[in-house]
Amino acid sequence: MGAGGRMLVDGKKEENRGSVNRVPIEKPPFTLGQIKQAIPPHCFRRSLLRSFSYVVHDLCLASLFYYIATSYFHFLPQPFSYIAWPVYWVLQGCILTGVWVIAHECGHHAFSDYQWVDDTVGLILHSALLVPYFSWKISHRRHHSNTGSMERDEVFVPKPKSKLSCFAKYLNNPPGRVLSLVVTLTLGWPMYLAFNVSGRYYDRLASHYNPYGPIYSDRERLQVYISDAGIFAVIYALYKIAATKGLAWLLCTYGVPLLIVNAFLVLITFLQHTHSALPHYDSSEWDWLRGALSTMDRDYGVLNKVFHNITDTHVAHHLFSTMPHYHAMEATKAIKPILGKYYPFDGTPIYKAMWREAKECLYVEPDVGVGGSKGVFWYRNKF
């Protein structure tokens, strides 16, 4: 997949980038209402029973992996235990990423028809994964409201060349990219939550843990306190578990899988919003529909199902975020004929795409050539 072809960038043929043409920057010849009419009505219906079935399914698998690891791994001969634990970490990390996605769906009110159910389930699941549920729900809602905006988008906001750090060009080489990817995948998520790293600009420190930070309004502060309380409760429980079972046991059963969850979360989000074919807009050009279409569907193979299709139906998710994930594939198929060239998909294998975007998408600049606009920004890779 994604093996052949070239695309035009700035009127010149560039190296292969997954055969994906630039998303058109002209106002689409369709409306959001017309897109919605193409989707079968049942795709917008949320089923409490069906949504809970995915929670039960994922938690049963996570419990099974935990049971096998803690009950049988110590019986394995020494060389095999070194293989068994990494296998457990990957499998558990993948399943818990699915749990994370379900909690994310709760934040969009896509889990059920009952807001209190969605928030209760989301708070429990996200807190268990050390995510401040309401705090992130608020900022993520703004991301959906401002996708592709250079000024108001909340996460993975690209920088113009003039605002890059002084050492950025020294990381533009294979060892530098490896270092950048390792740091981003391991520390990116907690650094974003704590210090708004890779987030939009605020005039003072923005943190998802600070009720009085610039991210939140007065009426949202109580929700941030509740999110913090959920995190503190889980941290206290983890402390008690570590005191009883030992820190090494806790890291092996919970800590490493959580690192994998965080890495997948950052990778998925990075690849959804980073591609040389995706435009970003300043306030002179941005509108909601074009911004929502400036996101990329990807193919993660079997992990698409494990991650509840947040990977290969992200365009539909940005258009209709209250749609439950189990209808998103059908909806995506329905809207493709309407979107036409406005539907961005890249089937490049994920490990190749990750390296390519880290290499090609370094900063953004406006396209001021023929047919370009000063308010439309595209990724560049040359210093």
Coordinates of C-alpha atoms in Angstrom, one line a residue:
M1 CA 0.0 0.0 0.0
G2 CA 1.1 3.5 -0.7
A3 CA 3.9 2.2 -2.9
G4 CA 3.7 4.1 -6.1
G5 CA 3.1 7.5 -7.7
R6 CA 4.2 11.0 -7.2
M7 CA 2.3 14.2 -6.3
L8 CA 2.7 17.8 -7.3
V9 CA 3.9 20.3 -4.7
D10 CA 4.6 23.9 -5.6
G11 CA 4.3 22.9 -9.3
K12 CA 7.2 20.4 -9.0
K13 CA 7.3 16.7 -8.7
E14 CA 8.3 15.6 -5.3
E15 CA 9.5 12.3 -4.0
N16 CA 7.0 9.6 -3.3
R17 CA 4.7 10.5 -0.4
G18 CA 2.1 7.7 -0.5
S19 CA 0.5 8.8 -3.7
V20 CA -1.5 11.4 -1.9
N21 CA -2.4 14.6 -3.6
R22 CA -2.7 17.9 -1.7
V23 CA -6.1 18.4 -0.2
P24 CA -7.8 21.2 -2.2
I25 CA -7.8 24.5 -0.4
E26 CA -10.8 25.9 -2.4
K27 CA -14.1 26.0 -0.5
P28 CA -15.7 22.6 -1.0
P29 CA -18.6 22.3 -3.5
F30 CA -20.7 20.5 -0.8
T31 CA -22.0 21.4 2.6
L32 CA -21.9 19.6 5.9
G33 CA -25.6 18.9 5.5
Q34 CA -25.1 17.3 2.2
I35 CA -22.4 15.0 3.7
K36 CA -24.7 14.1 6.5
Q37 CA -27.5 13.2 4.1
A38 CA -25.2 10.6 2.4
I39 CA -24.8 8.7 5.7
P40 CA -27.5 6.2 6.7
P41 CA -29.5 7.6 9.6
H42 CA -28.7 4.6 11.9
C43 CA -25.0 5.5 11.8
F44 CA -25.8 8.4 14.2
R45 CA -27.7 6.2 16.7
R46 CA -25.8 5.4 19.9
S47 CA -26.5 2.1 21.7
L48 CA -25.7 1.9 25.4
L49 CA -25.6 -1.9 25.3
R50 CA -23.4 -2.1 22.3
S51 CA -21.0 0.6 23.6
F52 CA -20.6 -1.2 26.9
S53 CA -20.0 -4.5 25.0
Y54 CA -16.7 -3.0 23.7
V55 CA -15.7 -1.9 27.2
V56 CA -16.4 -5.4 28.5
H57 CA -14.5 -6.9 25.6
D58 CA -11.4 -4.8 26.0
L59 CA -11.3 -5.1 29.8
C60 CA -11.8 -8.9 29.6
L61 CA -8.8 -9.2 27.2
A62 CA -6.7 -6.8 29.4
S63 CA -7.6 -9.0 32.5
L64 CA -6.8 -12.2 30.6
F65 CA -3.3 -10.9 29.6
Y66 CA -2.7 -9.7 33.1
Y67 CA -3.8 -13.1 34.6
I68 CA -1.5 -15.0 32.2
A69 CA 1.5 -12.8 32.9
T70 CA 1.2 -12.8 36.6
S71 CA 0.2 -16.5 37.0
Y72 CA 2.4 -18.2 34.5
F73 CA 5.4 -16.1 33.4
H74 CA 7.4 -17.0 36.6
F75 CA 7.2 -20.6 35.6
L76 CA 8.9 -20.0 32.3
P77 CA 12.7 -20.8 31.9
Q78 CA 14.8 -17.7 32.1
P79 CA 15.3 -17.0 28.4
F80 CA 11.6 -17.3 27.6
S81 CA 10.5 -14.9 30.3
Y82 CA 12.6 -12.2 28.5
I83 CA 10.4 -12.8 25.4
A84 CA 7.1 -13.3 27.2
W85 CA 7.1 -9.9 29.1
P86 CA 7.7 -7.8 26.0
V87 CA 4.9 -9.7 24.2
Y88 CA 2.6 -9.0 27.2
W89 CA 3.6 -5.3 27.1
V90 CA 2.8 -4.9 23.4
L91 CA -0.5 -6.8 23.6
Q92 CA -1.6 -5.1 26.8
G93 CA -0.6 -1.7 25.4
C94 CA -2.6 -2.2 22.3
I95 CA -5.7 -3.3 24.2
L96 CA -5.5 -0.4 26.6
T97 CA -5.1 2.0 23.7
G98 CA -8.6 0.7 22.6
V99 CA -9.8 1.4 26.2
W100 CA -8.4 4.9 25.8
V101 CA -10.3 5.4 22.6
I102 CA -13.6 4.4 24.2
A103 CA -13.0 7.0 26.9
H104 CA -12.2 9.5 24.2
E105 CA -15.6 8.6 22.6
C106 CA -17.2 9.3 26.0
G107 CA -15.7 12.7 25.9
H108 CA -17.5 13.3 22.5
H109 CA -20.9 12.1 23.9
A110 CA -20.7 9.3 21.3
F111 CA -20.9 6.4 23.9
S112 CA -24.6 6.7 24.8
D113 CA -27.6 9.0 24.8
Y114 CA -26.9 9.9 28.4
Q115 CA -24.3 12.5 29.2
W116 CA -23.9 11.4 32.8
V117 CA -23.2 7.8 31.6
D118 CA -20.6 9.0 29.1
D119 CA -18.8 11.2 31.7
T120 CA -18.9 8.5 34.4
V121 CA -17.4 5.8 32.1
G122 CA -15.0 8.3 30.6
L123 CA -13.8 9.6 33.9
I124 CA -13.2 6.0 35.2
L125 CA -11.4 4.7 32.1
H126 CA -9.3 7.8 31.5
S127 CA -8.3 8.2 35.1
A128 CA -7.2 4.6 35.2
L129 CA -4.8 5.5 32.3
L130 CA -3.7 8.7 34.1
V131 CA -5.6 11.0 31.8
P132 CA -7.5 14.0 33.3
Y133 CA -10.8 13.2 31.6
F134 CA -12.7 16.5 31.8
S135 CA -9.6 18.7 31.4
W136 CA -8.6 16.9 28.2
K137 CA -12.2 16.7 27.0
I138 CA -12.5 20.5 27.1
S139 CA -9.3 21.1 25.2
H140 CA -10.0 18.3 22.8
R141 CA -13.4 19.8 22.0
R142 CA -11.6 23.0 21.1
H143 CA -9.3 21.1 18.8
H144 CA -12.4 19.8 17.0
S145 CA -13.8 23.3 16.8
N146 CA -10.6 24.7 15.4
T147 CA -8.9 21.9 13.5
G148 CA -6.3 23.2 11.0
S149 CA -6.2 26.7 12.4
M150 CA -2.7 28.2 13.0
E151 CA -4.0 30.4 15.8
R152 CA -6.7 28.4 17.6
D153 CA -6.1 24.7 17.1
E154 CA -5.1 23.0 20.3
V155 CA -2.6 20.2 19.5
F156 CA 0.1 19.5 16.9
V157 CA 0.1 23.1 15.8
P158 CA 2.9 23.4 13.3
K159 CA 5.4 26.2 13.6
P160 CA 6.6 28.5 10.9
K161 CA 10.3 28.4 10.1
S162 CA 10.9 31.6 12.0
K163 CA 9.7 30.1 15.3
L164 CA 11.7 26.9 15.2
S165 CA 14.2 26.4 18.0
C166 CA 17.8 27.2 17.3
F167 CA 18.8 23.5 17.4
A168 CA 16.0 22.2 15.1
K169 CA 18.2 22.1 12.0
Y170 CA 20.8 20.0 13.9
L171 CA 18.2 17.3 14.5
N172 CA 17.4 17.2 10.7
N173 CA 19.4 14.0 10.2
P174 CA 18.7 10.3 10.9
P175 CA 20.2 10.2 14.4
G176 CA 18.4 13.4 15.3
R177 CA 15.1 12.1 13.9
V178 CA 15.4 8.9 16.0
L179 CA 16.1 11.0 19.1
S180 CA 13.1 13.3 18.3
L181 CA 10.8 10.4 17.7
V182 CA 11.8 8.6 20.9
V183 CA 11.4 11.7 23.0
T184 CA 8.0 12.5 21.3
L185 CA 6.6 9.0 21.7
T186 CA 7.7 8.5 25.3
L187 CA 7.4 12.0 26.8
G188 CA 5.1 13.8 24.3
W189 CA 1.8 13.0 25.9
P190 CA 2.6 13.7 29.6
M191 CA 4.5 16.9 28.5
Y192 CA 1.5 18.1 26.5
L193 CA -0.8 17.5 29.5
A194 CA 1.5 19.1 32.0
F195 CA 3.1 21.9 30.0
N196 CA 1.1 22.2 26.7
V197 CA 4.1 21.1 24.6
S198 CA 3.1 21.0 20.9
G199 CA -0.1 22.8 21.8
R200 CA -1.4 26.2 20.8
Y201 CA 0.2 29.4 22.1
Y202 CA -1.0 30.9 25.4
D203 CA 0.4 34.0 27.0
R204 CA 1.3 32.0 30.2
L205 CA 1.9 28.4 31.3
A206 CA -1.0 26.2 30.2
S207 CA -1.5 22.9 32.0
H208 CA -4.4 20.4 31.9
Y209 CA -3.9 20.0 35.7
N210 CA -4.3 23.7 36.5
P211 CA -8.0 24.8 37.0
Y212 CA -6.9 28.4 36.8
G213 CA -4.7 28.0 33.7
P214 CA -5.6 29.9 30.4
I215 CA -7.1 26.8 28.8
Y216 CA -10.2 26.9 31.1
S217 CA -13.0 29.4 31.8
D218 CA -14.5 30.0 35.2
R219 CA -17.4 27.6 34.6
E220 CA -15.0 24.8 33.6
R221 CA -12.8 24.9 36.7
L222 CA -14.8 22.4 38.8
Q223 CA -14.5 19.8 36.1
V224 CA -10.7 20.2 36.1
Y225 CA -10.7 19.7 39.9
I226 CA -12.8 16.5 39.4
S227 CA -10.3 15.3 36.8
D228 CA -7.4 16.0 39.1
A229 CA -9.1 14.1 41.9
G230 CA -9.5 11.1 39.6
I231 CA -5.8 11.2 38.8
F232 CA -4.8 11.5 42.5
A233 CA -7.1 8.6 43.4
V234 CA -5.4 6.4 40.8
I235 CA -1.9 7.5 41.8
Y236 CA -2.7 6.7 45.4
A237 CA -4.0 3.3 44.4
L238 CA -0.8 2.7 42.4
Y239 CA 1.3 3.7 45.4
K240 CA -0.5 1.2 47.6
I241 CA 0.0 -1.5 45.0
A242 CA 3.7 -0.7 44.6
A243 CA 4.1 -0.8 48.4
T244 CA 2.5 -4.3 48.5
K245 CA 3.7 -5.9 45.3
G246 CA 6.9 -3.9 44.6
L247 CA 7.7 -1.2 42.1
A248 CA 9.2 -3.6 39.6
W249 CA 6.0 -5.6 39.6
L250 CA 3.9 -2.5 39.0
L251 CA 6.1 -1.3 36.2
C252 CA 6.0 -4.6 34.5
T253 CA 2.2 -5.1 34.7
Y254 CA 1.1 -1.5 34.4
G255 CA 3.9 1.0 33.8
V256 CA 5.3 -0.3 30.5
P257 CA 1.9 -1.0 28.9
L258 CA 0.9 2.6 29.8
L259 CA 4.0 3.9 28.1
I260 CA 3.0 2.0 25.0
V261 CA -0.6 3.4 25.2
N262 CA 0.9 6.9 25.4
A263 CA 3.2 6.2 22.4
F264 CA 0.4 4.9 20.3
L265 CA -1.8 7.9 21.3
V266 CA 0.9 10.4 20.2
L267 CA 1.7 8.4 17.0
I268 CA -1.9 8.2 16.0
T269 CA -2.6 11.9 16.6
F270 CA 0.7 12.9 14.9
L271 CA -0.1 11.0 11.8
Q272 CA -3.7 12.1 11.6
H273 CA -2.6 15.8 11.5
T274 CA 0.8 15.7 10.0
H275 CA 1.2 15.2 6.2
S276 CA 2.7 17.2 3.4
A277 CA -0.7 17.0 1.7
L278 CA -2.6 18.6 4.6
P279 CA -3.0 22.4 4.7
H280 CA -3.2 24.7 7.7
Y281 CA -4.9 28.0 7.6
D282 CA -4.6 31.3 9.4
S283 CA -7.6 33.4 10.3
S284 CA -7.8 35.0 6.9
E285 CA -8.6 31.7 5.3
W286 CA -9.7 29.2 7.9
D287 CA -13.3 27.9 8.1
W288 CA -14.6 24.9 10.0
L289 CA -15.3 22.5 7.2
R290 CA -12.0 22.9 5.4
G291 CA -10.3 22.6 8.8
A292 CA -12.1 19.4 9.5
L293 CA -11.1 18.0 6.2
S294 CA -7.4 18.7 6.9
T295 CA -6.9 15.4 8.7
M296 CA -5.6 12.1 7.3
D297 CA -7.1 8.6 7.5
R298 CA -4.4 6.0 7.9
D299 CA -4.2 2.2 7.7
Y300 CA -2.9 0.4 10.8
G301 CA -3.8 -3.1 9.6
V302 CA -5.3 -5.3 12.3
L303 CA -4.8 -2.5 14.8
N304 CA -7.6 -0.6 13.1
K305 CA -10.1 -2.8 14.8
V306 CA -8.1 -3.0 18.1
F307 CA -8.1 0.8 18.2
H308 CA -11.9 0.9 17.3
N309 CA -11.2 2.5 13.9
I310 CA -10.1 5.8 15.2
T311 CA -7.2 5.4 12.8
D312 CA -8.9 4.8 9.5
T313 CA -12.1 6.8 10.0
H314 CA -10.7 10.0 11.5
V315 CA -12.1 12.3 8.7
A316 CA -15.6 11.1 9.5
H317 CA -14.9 11.5 13.2
H318 CA -13.9 15.2 12.7
L319 CA -17.1 15.8 10.6
F320 CA -19.4 14.0 13.1
S321 CA -17.7 13.5 16.4
T322 CA -20.8 12.2 18.2
M323 CA -21.1 9.3 15.9
P324 CA -20.2 6.0 17.7
H325 CA -17.1 4.2 16.4
Y326 CA -18.9 1.1 15.4
H327 CA -20.7 3.0 12.6
A328 CA -17.7 5.0 11.5
M329 CA -16.6 2.6 8.8
E330 CA -20.0 2.5 7.1
A331 CA -20.2 6.3 7.3
T332 CA -16.7 6.7 5.8
K333 CA -17.7 4.5 2.8
A334 CA -20.8 6.6 2.4
I335 CA -19.1 10.0 2.4
K336 CA -16.2 9.1 0.1
P337 CA -18.1 9.7 -3.1
I338 CA -19.3 13.1 -1.8
L339 CA -15.9 14.2 -0.6
G340 CA -14.0 13.0 -3.7
K341 CA -10.6 14.7 -3.8
Y342 CA -11.3 16.3 -0.5
Y343 CA -11.1 12.9 1.2
P344 CA -7.4 12.4 2.4
F345 CA -6.2 8.8 2.9
D346 CA -2.6 7.5 3.0
G347 CA -2.1 3.7 3.1
T348 CA 1.7 4.0 3.6
P349 CA 2.8 1.4 6.2
I350 CA 2.8 3.2 9.5
Y351 CA 6.5 2.8 10.4
K352 CA 7.4 4.3 7.0
A353 CA 4.9 7.1 7.4
M354 CA 6.2 7.9 10.8
W355 CA 9.8 8.3 9.5
R356 CA 8.7 10.1 6.4
E357 CA 6.6 12.7 8.2
A358 CA 9.3 13.3 10.8
K359 CA 11.7 13.9 7.8
E360 CA 9.4 15.9 5.5
C361 CA 7.1 17.9 7.9
L362 CA 9.5 20.2 9.8
Y363 CA 7.8 23.5 9.6
V364 CA 5.1 25.4 7.6
E365 CA 5.2 28.3 5.3
P366 CA 2.5 30.0 3.2
D367 CA 2.2 29.0 -0.5
V368 CA 2.6 32.3 -2.3
G369 CA 3.2 30.8 -5.8
V370 CA 0.7 30.7 -8.6
G371 CA -2.7 29.9 -7.2
G372 CA -1.4 30.0 -3.7
S373 CA -2.5 32.1 -0.7
K374 CA -0.6 33.8 2.1
G375 CA -3.2 32.4 4.5
V376 CA -2.7 28.8 3.6
F377 CA 0.4 27.0 5.1
W378 CA 2.1 23.8 3.9
Y379 CA 4.8 21.7 5.4
R380 CA 8.4 22.2 4.3
N381 CA 11.6 20.3 4.9
K382 CA 14.4 22.5 3.7
F383 CA 16.5 24.7 6.0

